[in-house]
PDB file of C-alpha atoms in Angstrom:
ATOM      1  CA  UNK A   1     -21.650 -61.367 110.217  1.00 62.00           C
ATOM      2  CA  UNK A   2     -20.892 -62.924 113.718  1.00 75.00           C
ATOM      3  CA  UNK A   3     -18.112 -65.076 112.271  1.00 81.00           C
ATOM      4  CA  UNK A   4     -16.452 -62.759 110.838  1.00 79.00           C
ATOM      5  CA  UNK A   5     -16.106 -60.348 114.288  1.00 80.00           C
ATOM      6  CA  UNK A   6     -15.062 -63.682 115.944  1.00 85.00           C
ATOM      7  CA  UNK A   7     -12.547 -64.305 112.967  1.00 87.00           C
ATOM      8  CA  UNK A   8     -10.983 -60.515 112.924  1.00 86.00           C
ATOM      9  CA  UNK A   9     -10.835 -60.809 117.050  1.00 86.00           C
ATOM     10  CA  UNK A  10      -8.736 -64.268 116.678  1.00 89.00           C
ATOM     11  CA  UNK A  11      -6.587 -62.656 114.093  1.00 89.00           C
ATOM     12  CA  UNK A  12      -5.457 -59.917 115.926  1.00 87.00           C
ATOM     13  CA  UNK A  13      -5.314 -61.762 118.856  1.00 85.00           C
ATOM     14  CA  UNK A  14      -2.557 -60.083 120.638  1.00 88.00           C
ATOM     15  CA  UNK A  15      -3.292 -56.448 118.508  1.00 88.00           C
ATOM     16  CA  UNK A  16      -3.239 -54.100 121.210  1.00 90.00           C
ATOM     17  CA  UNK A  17      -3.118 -51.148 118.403  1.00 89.00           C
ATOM     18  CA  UNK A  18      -5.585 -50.039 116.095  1.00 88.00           C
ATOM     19  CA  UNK A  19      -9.351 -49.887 116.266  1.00 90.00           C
ATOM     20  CA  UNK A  20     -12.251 -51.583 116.215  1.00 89.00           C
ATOM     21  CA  UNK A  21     -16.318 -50.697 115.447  1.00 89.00           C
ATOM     22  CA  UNK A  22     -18.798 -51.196 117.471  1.00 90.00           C
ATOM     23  CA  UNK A  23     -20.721 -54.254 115.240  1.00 89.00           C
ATOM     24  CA  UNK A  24     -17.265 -55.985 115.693  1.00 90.00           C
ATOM     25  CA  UNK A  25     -16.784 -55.565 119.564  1.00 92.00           C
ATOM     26  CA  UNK A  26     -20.655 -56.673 120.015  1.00 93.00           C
ATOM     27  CA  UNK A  27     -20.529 -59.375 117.950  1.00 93.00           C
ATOM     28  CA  UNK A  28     -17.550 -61.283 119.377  1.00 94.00           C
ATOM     29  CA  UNK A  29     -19.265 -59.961 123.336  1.00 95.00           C
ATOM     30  CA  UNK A  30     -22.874 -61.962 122.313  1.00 95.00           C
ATOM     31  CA  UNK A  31     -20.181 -65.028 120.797  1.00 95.00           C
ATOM     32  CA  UNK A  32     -18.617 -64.844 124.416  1.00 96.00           C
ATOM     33  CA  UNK A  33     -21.630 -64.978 125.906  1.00 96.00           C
ATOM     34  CA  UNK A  34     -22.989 -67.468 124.084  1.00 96.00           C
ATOM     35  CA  UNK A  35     -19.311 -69.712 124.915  1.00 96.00           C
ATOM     36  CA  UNK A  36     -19.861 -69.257 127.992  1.00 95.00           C
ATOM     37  CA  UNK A  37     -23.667 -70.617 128.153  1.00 96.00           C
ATOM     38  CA  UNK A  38     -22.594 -73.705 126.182  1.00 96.00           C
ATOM     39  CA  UNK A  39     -19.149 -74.367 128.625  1.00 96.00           C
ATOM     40  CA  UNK A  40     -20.991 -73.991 131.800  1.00 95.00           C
ATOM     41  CA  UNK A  41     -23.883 -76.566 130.531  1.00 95.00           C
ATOM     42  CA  UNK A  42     -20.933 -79.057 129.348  1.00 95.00           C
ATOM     43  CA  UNK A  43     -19.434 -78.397 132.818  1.00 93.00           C
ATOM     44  CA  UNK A  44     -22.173 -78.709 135.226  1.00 93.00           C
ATOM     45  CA  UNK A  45     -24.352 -81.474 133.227  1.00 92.00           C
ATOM     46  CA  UNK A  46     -22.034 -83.539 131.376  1.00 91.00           C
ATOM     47  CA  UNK A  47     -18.933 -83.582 133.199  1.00 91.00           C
ATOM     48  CA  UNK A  48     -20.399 -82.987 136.691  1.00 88.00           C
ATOM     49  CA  UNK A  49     -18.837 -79.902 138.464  1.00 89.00           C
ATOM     50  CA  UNK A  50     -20.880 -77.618 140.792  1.00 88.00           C
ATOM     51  CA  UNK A  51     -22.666 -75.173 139.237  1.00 86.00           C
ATOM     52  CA  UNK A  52     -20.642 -72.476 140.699  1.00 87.00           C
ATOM     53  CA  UNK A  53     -17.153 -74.151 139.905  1.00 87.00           C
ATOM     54  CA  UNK A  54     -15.335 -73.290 136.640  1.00 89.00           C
ATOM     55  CA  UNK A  55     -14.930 -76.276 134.980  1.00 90.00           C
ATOM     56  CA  UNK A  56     -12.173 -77.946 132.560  1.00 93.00           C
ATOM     57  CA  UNK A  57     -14.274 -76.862 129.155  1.00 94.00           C
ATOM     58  CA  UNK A  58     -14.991 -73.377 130.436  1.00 94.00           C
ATOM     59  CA  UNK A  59     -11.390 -72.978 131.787  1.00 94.00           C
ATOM     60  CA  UNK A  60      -9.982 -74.005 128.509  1.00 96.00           C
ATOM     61  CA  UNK A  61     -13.008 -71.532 126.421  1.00 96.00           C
ATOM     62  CA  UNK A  62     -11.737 -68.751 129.328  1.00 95.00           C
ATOM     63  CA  UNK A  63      -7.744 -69.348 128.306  1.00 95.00           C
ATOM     64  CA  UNK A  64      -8.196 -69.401 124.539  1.00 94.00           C
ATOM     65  CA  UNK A  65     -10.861 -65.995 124.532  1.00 95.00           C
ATOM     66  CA  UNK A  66      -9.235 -63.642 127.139  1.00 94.00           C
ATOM     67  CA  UNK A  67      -6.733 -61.758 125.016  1.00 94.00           C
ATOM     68  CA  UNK A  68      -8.936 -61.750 121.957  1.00 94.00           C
ATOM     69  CA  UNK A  69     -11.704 -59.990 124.398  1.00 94.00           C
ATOM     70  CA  UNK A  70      -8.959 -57.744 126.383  1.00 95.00           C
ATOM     71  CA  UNK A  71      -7.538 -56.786 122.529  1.00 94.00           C
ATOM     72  CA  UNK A  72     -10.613 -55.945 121.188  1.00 94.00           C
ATOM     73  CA  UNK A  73     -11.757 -53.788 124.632  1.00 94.00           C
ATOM     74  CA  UNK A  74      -8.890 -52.355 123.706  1.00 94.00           C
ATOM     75  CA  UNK A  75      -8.969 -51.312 120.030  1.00 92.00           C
ATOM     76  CA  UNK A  76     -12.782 -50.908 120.932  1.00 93.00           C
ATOM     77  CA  UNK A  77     -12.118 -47.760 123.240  1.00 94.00           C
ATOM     78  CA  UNK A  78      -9.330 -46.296 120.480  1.00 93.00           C
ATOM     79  CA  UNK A  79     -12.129 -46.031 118.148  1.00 91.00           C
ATOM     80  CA  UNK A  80     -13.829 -43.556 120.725  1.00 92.00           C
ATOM     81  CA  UNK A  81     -10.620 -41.935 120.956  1.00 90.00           C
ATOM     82  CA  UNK A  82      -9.796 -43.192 124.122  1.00 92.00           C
ATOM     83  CA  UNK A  83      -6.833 -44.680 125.364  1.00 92.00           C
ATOM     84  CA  UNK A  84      -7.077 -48.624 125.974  1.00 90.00           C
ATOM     85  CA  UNK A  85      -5.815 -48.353 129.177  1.00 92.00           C
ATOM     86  CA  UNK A  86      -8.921 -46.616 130.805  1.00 93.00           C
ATOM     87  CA  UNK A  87      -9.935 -50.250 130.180  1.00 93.00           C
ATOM     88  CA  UNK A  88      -8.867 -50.215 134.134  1.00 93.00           C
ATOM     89  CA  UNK A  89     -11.663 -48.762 135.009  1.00 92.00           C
ATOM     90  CA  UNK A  90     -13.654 -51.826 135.482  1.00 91.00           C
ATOM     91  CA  UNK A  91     -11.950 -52.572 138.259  1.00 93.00           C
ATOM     92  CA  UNK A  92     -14.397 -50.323 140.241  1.00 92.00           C
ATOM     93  CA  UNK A  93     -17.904 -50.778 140.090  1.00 88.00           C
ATOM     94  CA  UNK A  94     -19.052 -47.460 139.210  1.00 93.00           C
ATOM     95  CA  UNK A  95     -15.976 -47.381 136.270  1.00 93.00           C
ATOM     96  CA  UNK A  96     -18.450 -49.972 134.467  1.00 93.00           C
ATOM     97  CA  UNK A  97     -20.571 -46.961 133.801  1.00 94.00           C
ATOM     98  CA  UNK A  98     -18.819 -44.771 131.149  1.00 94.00           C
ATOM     99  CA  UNK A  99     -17.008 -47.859 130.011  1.00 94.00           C
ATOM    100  CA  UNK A 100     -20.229 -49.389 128.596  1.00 94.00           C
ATOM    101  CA  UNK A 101     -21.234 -45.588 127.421  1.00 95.00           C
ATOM    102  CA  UNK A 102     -18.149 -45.750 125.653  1.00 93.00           C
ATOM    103  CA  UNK A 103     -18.271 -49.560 124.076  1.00 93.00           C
ATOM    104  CA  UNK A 104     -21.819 -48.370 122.565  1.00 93.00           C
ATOM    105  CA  UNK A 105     -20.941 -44.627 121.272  1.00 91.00           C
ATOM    106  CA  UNK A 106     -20.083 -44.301 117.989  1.00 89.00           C
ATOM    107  CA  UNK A 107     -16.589 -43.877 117.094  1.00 85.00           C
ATOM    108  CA  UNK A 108     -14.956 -41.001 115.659  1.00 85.00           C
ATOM    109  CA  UNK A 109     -15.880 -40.244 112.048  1.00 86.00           C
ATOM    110  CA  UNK A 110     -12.301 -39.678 110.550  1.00 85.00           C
ATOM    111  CA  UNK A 111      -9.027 -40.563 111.549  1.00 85.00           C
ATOM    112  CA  UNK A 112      -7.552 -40.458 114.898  1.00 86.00           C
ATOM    113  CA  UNK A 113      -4.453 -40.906 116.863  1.00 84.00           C
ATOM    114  CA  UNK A 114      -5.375 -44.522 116.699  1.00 85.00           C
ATOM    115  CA  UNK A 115      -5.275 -45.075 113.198  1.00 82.00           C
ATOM    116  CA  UNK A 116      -8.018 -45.356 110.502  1.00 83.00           C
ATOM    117  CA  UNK A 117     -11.361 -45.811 110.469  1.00 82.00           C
ATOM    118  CA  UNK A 118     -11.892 -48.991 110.988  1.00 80.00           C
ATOM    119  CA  UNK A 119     -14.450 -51.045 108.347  1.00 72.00           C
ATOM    120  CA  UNK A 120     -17.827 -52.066 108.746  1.00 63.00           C
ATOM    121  CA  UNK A 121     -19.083 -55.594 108.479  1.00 53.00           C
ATOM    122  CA  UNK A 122     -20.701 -55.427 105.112  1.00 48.00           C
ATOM    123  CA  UNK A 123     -17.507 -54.397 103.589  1.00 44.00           C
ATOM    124  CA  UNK A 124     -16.409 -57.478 103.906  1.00 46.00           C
ATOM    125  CA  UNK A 125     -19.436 -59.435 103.065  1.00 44.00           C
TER     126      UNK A 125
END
């Protein structure tokens, strides 16, 4: 199931519109996460940068997964019925707040000014 979130993300890598579920958006956040684990390791152990220096591999991982993970974030709050751009409230700390109460609310059951409802993971499986 994670490979395909990670495959839809890179697909619609510069899809702004449209909307995404929540198994989707998690998915490709823990394959992030995961990225980033790996890259920093490569980084600091292999290649030998401080620990608290971004590194070639992780600079590279950061440049090919930022508008996949800004898309998504985007498409993400559409399913909510939000507009993406209240995406700029994590800019302030206390924004972070309804933004991750949003990211794990389910999204609207029919269809919105976003489009359709988007598909689940196992009907694609």
């Amino acid at each position: 199931m994670m490979s395909f979130a990670i495959d839809k993300a890179f697909k619609n890598y510069f899809n702004f519109s449209g909307r995404s579920n929540r198994s989707e958006f998690w998915y490709f956040f823990l394959f992030i996460l995961i990225g980033n684990f790996f890259t920093h390791l490569i980084d600091t152990y292999i290649i030998g940068y401080h620990p608290e220096e971004m590194g070639v591999v992780s600079g590279i991982f950061f440049l090919a997964t930022a508008f996949p993970q800004l898309s998504l974030i985007f498409r993400r709050l559409h399913d909510t019925g939000k507009s993406g751009w209240w995406f700029l409230l994590s800019f302030t700390i206390i924004g972070l707040i309804p933004l991750f109460v949003w990211w794990c609310t389910t999204g609207d059951q029919e269809k919105n000014r976003y489009g359709n409802i988007p598909k689940v993971l196992s009907d694609f499986t």
